[in-house]
Short mmCIF file of C-alpha atoms in Angstrom, two decimals:
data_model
loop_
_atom_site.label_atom_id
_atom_site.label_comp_id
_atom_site.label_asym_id
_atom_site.label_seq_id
_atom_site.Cartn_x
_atom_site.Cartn_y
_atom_site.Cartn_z
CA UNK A 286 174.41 106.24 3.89
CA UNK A 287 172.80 107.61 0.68
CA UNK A 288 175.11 107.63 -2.57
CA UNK A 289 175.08 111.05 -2.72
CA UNK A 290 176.54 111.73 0.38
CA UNK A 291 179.38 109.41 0.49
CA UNK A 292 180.41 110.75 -3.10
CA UNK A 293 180.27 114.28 -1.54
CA UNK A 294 182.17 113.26 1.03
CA UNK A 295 184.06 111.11 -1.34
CA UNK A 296 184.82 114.57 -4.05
CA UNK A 297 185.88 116.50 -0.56
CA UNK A 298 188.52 114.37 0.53
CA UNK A 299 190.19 113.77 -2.86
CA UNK A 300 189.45 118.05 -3.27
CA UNK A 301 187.19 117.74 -6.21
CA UNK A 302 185.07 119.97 -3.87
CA UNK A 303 185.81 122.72 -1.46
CA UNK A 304 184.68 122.50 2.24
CA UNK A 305 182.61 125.61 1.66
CA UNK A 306 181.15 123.80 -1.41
CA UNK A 307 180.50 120.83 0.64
CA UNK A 308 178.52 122.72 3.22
CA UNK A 309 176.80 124.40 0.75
CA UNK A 310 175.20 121.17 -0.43
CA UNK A 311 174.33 119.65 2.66
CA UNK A 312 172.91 123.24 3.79
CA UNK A 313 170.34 123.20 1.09
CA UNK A 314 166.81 123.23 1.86
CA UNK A 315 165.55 120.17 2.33
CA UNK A 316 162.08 121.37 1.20
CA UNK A 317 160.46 124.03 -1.10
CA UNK A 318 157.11 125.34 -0.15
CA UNK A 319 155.16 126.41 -3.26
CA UNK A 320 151.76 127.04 -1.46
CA UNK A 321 149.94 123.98 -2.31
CA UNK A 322 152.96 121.80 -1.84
CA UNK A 323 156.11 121.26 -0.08
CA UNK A 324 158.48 119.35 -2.38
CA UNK A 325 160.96 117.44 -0.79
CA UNK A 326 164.19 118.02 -2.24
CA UNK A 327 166.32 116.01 0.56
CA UNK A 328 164.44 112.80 -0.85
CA UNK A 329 167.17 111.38 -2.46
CA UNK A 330 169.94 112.24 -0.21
CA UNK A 331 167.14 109.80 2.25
CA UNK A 332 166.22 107.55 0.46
CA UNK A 333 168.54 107.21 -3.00
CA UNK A 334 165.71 108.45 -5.07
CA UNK A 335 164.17 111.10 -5.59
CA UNK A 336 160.08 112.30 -4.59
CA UNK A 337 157.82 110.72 -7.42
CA UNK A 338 154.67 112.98 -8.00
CA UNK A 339 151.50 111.56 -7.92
CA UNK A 340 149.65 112.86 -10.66
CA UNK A 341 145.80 112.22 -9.77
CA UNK A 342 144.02 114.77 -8.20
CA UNK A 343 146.58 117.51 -9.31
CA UNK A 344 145.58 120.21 -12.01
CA UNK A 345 148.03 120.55 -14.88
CA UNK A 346 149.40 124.05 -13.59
CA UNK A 347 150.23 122.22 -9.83
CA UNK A 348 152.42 119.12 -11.83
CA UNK A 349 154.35 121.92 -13.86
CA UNK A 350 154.66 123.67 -10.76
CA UNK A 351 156.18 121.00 -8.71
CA UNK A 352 158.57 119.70 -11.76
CA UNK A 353 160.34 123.01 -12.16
CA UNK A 354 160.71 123.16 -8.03
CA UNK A 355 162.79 120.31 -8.76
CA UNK A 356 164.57 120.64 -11.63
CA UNK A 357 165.68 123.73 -10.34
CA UNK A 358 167.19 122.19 -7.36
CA UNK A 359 169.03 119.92 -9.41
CA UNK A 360 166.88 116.84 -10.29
CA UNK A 361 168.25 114.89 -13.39
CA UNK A 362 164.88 112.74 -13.58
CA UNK A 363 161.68 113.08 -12.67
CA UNK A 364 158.95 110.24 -12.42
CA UNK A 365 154.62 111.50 -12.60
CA UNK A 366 152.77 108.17 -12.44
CA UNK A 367 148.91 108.42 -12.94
CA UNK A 368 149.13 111.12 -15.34
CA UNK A 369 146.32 112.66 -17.63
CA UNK A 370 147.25 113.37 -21.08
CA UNK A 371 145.83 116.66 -20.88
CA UNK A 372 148.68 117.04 -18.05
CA UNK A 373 150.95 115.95 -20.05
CA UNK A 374 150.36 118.01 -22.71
CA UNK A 375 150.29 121.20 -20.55
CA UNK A 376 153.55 120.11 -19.45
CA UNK A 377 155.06 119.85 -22.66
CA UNK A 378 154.61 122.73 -23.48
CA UNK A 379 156.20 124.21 -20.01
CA UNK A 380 159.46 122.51 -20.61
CA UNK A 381 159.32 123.07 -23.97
CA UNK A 382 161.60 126.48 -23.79
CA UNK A 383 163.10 124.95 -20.27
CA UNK A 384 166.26 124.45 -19.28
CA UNK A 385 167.70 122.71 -16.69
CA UNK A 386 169.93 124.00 -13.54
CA UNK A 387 172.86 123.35 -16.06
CA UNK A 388 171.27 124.80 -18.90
CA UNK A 389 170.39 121.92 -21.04
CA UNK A 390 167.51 120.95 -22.28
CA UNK A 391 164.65 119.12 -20.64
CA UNK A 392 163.48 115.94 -22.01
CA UNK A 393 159.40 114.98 -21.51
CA UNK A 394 157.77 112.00 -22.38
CA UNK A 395 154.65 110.48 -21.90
CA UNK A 396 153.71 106.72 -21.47
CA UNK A 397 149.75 107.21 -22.17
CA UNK A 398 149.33 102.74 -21.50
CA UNK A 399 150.79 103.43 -18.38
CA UNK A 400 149.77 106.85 -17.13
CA UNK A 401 153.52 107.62 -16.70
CA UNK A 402 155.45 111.31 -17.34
CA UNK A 403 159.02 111.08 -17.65
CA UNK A 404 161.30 114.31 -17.21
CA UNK A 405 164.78 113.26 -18.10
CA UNK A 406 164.62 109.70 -19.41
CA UNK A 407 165.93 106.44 -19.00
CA UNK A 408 169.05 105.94 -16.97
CA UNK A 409 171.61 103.40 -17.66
CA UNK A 410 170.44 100.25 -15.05
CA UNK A 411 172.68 100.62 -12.18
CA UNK A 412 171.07 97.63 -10.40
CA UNK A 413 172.76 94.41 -9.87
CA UNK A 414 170.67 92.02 -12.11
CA UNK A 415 166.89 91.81 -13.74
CA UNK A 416 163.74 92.95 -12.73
CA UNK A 417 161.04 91.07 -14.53
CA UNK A 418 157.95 91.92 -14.74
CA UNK A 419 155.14 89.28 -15.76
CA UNK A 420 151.55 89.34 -16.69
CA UNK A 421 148.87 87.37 -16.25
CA UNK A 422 146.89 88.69 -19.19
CA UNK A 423 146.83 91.36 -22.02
CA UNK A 424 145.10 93.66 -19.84
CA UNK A 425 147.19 93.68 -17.08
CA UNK A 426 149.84 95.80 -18.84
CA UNK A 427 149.16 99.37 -17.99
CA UNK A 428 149.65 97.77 -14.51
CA UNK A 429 152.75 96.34 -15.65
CA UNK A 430 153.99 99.16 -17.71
CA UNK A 431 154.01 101.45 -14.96
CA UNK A 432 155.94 98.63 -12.91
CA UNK A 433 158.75 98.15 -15.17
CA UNK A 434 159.12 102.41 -16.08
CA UNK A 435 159.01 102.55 -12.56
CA UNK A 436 162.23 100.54 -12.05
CA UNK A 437 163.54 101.27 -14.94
CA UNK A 438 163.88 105.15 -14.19
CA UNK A 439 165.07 103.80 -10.72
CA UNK A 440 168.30 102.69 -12.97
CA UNK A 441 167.08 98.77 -13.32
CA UNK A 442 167.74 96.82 -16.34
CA UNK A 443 163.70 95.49 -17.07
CA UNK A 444 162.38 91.80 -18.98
CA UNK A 445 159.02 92.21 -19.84
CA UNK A 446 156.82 89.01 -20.23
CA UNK A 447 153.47 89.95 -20.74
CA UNK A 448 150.02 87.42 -20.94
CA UNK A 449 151.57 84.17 -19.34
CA UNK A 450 149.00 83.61 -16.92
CA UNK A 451 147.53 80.14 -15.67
CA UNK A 452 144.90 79.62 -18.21
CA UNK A 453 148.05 78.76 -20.95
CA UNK A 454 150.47 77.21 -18.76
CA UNK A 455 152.62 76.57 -21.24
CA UNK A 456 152.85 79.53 -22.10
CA UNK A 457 155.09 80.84 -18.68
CA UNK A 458 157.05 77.51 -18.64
CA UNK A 459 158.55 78.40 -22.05
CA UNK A 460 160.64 81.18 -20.69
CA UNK A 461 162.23 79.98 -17.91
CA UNK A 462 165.43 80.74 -18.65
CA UNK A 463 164.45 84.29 -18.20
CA UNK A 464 162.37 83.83 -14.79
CA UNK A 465 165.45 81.47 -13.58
CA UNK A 466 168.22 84.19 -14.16
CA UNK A 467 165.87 87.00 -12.69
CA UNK A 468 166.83 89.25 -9.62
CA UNK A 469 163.39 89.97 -8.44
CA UNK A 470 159.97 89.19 -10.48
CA UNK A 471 157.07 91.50 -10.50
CA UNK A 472 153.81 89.16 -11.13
CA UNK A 473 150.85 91.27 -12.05
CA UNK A 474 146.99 89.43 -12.06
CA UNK A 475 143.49 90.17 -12.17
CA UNK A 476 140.85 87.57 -12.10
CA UNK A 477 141.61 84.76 -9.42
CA UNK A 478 145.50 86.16 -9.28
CA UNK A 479 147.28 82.65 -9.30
CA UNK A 480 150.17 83.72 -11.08
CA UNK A 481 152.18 84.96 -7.98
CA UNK A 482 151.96 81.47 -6.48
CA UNK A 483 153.01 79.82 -9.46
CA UNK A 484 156.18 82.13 -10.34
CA UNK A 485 156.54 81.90 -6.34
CA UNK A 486 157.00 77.93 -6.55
CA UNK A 487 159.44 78.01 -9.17
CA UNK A 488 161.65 80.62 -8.93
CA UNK A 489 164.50 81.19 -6.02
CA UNK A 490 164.49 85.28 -6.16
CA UNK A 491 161.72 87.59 -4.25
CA UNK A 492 158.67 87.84 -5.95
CA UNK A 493 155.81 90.59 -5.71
CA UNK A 494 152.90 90.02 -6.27
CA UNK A 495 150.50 92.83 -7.92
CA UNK A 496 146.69 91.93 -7.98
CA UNK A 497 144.77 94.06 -10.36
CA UNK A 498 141.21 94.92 -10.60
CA UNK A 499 140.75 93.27 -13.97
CA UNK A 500 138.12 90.64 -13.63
CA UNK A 501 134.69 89.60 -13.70
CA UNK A 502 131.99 91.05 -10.77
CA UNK A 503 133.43 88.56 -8.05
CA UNK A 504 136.66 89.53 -8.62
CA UNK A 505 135.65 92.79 -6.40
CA UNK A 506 137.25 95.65 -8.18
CA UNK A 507 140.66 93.50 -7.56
CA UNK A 508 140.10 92.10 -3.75
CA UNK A 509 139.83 88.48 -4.84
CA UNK A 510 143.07 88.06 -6.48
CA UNK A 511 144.28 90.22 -3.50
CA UNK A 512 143.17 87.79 -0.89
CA UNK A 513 144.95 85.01 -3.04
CA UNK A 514 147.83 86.55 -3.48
CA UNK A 515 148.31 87.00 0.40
CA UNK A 516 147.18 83.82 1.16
CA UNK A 517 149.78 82.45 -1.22
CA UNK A 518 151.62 78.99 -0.37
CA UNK A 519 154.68 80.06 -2.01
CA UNK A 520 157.62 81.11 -0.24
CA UNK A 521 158.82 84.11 -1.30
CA UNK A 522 155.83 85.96 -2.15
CA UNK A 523 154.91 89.67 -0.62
CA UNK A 524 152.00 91.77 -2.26
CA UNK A 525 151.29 95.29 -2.82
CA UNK A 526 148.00 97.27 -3.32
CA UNK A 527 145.22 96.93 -6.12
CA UNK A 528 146.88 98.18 -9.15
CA UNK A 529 150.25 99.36 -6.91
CA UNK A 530 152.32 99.35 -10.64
CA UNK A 531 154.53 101.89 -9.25
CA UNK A 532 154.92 100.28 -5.64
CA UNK A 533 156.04 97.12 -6.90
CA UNK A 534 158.73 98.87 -9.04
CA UNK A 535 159.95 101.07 -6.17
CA UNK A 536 160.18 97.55 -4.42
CA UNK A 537 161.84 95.81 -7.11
CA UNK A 538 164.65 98.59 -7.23
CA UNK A 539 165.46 98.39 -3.58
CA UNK A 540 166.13 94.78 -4.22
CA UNK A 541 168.02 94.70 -6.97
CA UNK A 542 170.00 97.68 -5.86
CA UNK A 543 170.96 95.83 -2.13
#
C-alpha cells in the first residue's frame, strides 16, 4: 500500500481528516487530459512517486503545460530529465509569478550537465542507507548526474565517485570504505564497461550497471559495454539501457526505500 494512502487512512482514524475529506482525496481524478497529454496524477498514490516528464521531443509550452497540471493537483516536486535549456528557460519564466496549490512559491532549477529540471527541490533522503553512484570516466557524468538527481529527488541520501574506472585501479580501491557501507551502487561506463563487474565482485549490495555510449567506433554508440555488462560474472549485477541515468536512479530508490 502506497504511503499516501495508509497516512490518509492513518489522519482518518486518529480524525485529523473528515470522512468526507477522505473521500474527497481518493475521489480525485486520477488523470488530467490537457489535449496533448494525459498526466497521471494517481502516480504516486501507485507507485510512491510521482510521473517524471520526459523532456525530449516536447516543445517548451507542452513541459510548462504539464508542470502546472501537476502542481495544481498538489505535487510538491517535480522531476524533467532530458531537458533543453531553452525549456528551461521558458519555464522559468512560467513559474516565475507561480504559486503553488498552497500558495507558496515555486522553486525551478536547472541541472544543464545533466539535462535535469527540478520543480521543488531536494527532499530530505528518506531512504534507508546510500546510493552511490560511480563512474568510469570524466565523461560519464552527465550520465551519472542525472542518476544520482534522480534518486536524490526520490528522497535518497547520494555518494558521488566519479572517474574510477579500470584503467587506474587504484584509483576505485581507495574508497572502499564508501562502496563497502553502500545500499545500492550505480556503476556508469562507456568504452569496454568493466566497471560493473569489478564493483559487482567486491561489494555485497545490488549493483546496476549503466553502459554509456562514450567510446571509440567499436564501442557501437554504447552496445559493447552493454553486452559486457550483461554478460557480467559478478553476482549481483542487473543493467539498464544506453545512457538509462534516470532508470538506474528510479531503481536505486526502490531499493533503498524496501
Amino acid at each position: 500500500m502506497s504511503t499516501e494512502i495508509r497516512q490518509l487512512l492513518q489522519d482518518l482514524r486518529d480524525g485529523k481528516v473528515s470522512v468526507d475529506d477522505a473521500l474527497l482525496e481518493i475521489k480525485k481524478k486520477p488523470f488530467e487530459d490537457i489535449g496533448f497529454a494525459k498526466v497521471d496524477l494517481h502516480r504516486k498514490v501507485r507507485q510512491g512517486a510521482a510521473e517524471v516528464i520526459y523532456g525530449a521531443g516536447k516543445t517548451p509550452g507542452q513541459i510548462a503545460e504539464i508542470v502546472r497540471a501537476m502542481v495544481a493537483s498538489g505535487q510538491e516536486r517535480i522531476l524533467i530529465t532530458r531537458m533543453s535549456r531553452d525549456a528551461a528557460d521558458f519555464l522559468s519564466g512560467r513559474l516565475a509569478d507561480s504559486t503553488d496549490a498552497a500558495g507558496g512559491k515555486i522553486s525551478f532549477e536547472y541541472r544543464e550537465e545533466a539535462r535535469v529540471g527540478l520543480v521543488g527541490g531536494i527532499p530530505s533522503p528518506t531512504g534507508g542507507g546510500t546510493v552511490l553512484v560511480a563512474t568510469g570516466g570524466t565523461s560519464d557524468i552527465p550520465v551519472a548526474e542525472e542518476a544520482a538527481l534522480t534518486a536524490e529527488i526520490l528522497g535518497n541520501r547520494v555518494t558521488r565517485l566519479y572517474d574510477v574506472g579500470v584503467a587506474g585501479l587504484h584509483r576505485l580501491l581507495s574508497h572502499l570504505d564508501e562502496l563497502m557501507s553502500a545500499r545500492v551502487i550505480i556503476a556508469i561506463a562507456g568504452m569496454e564497461g568493466a566497471l560493473a563487474s569489478v564493483i559487482g565482485g567486491l561489494v555485497d549490495c545490488p549493483v546496476i550497471a549503466v553502459p554509456t555510449s562514450v567510446g571509440y567506433g567499436a564501442s557501437f554508440g554504447g552496445i559493447s559495454a552493454l553486452l559486457s555488462m550483461l554478460n557480467s560474472c559478478a553476482s549481483g549485477v542487473s543493467v539498464v539501457n544506453i545512457d538509462n541515468g534516470f532508470g538506474a536512479g528510479y531503481l536505486a530508490s526502490m531499493i533503498n526505500h524496501l
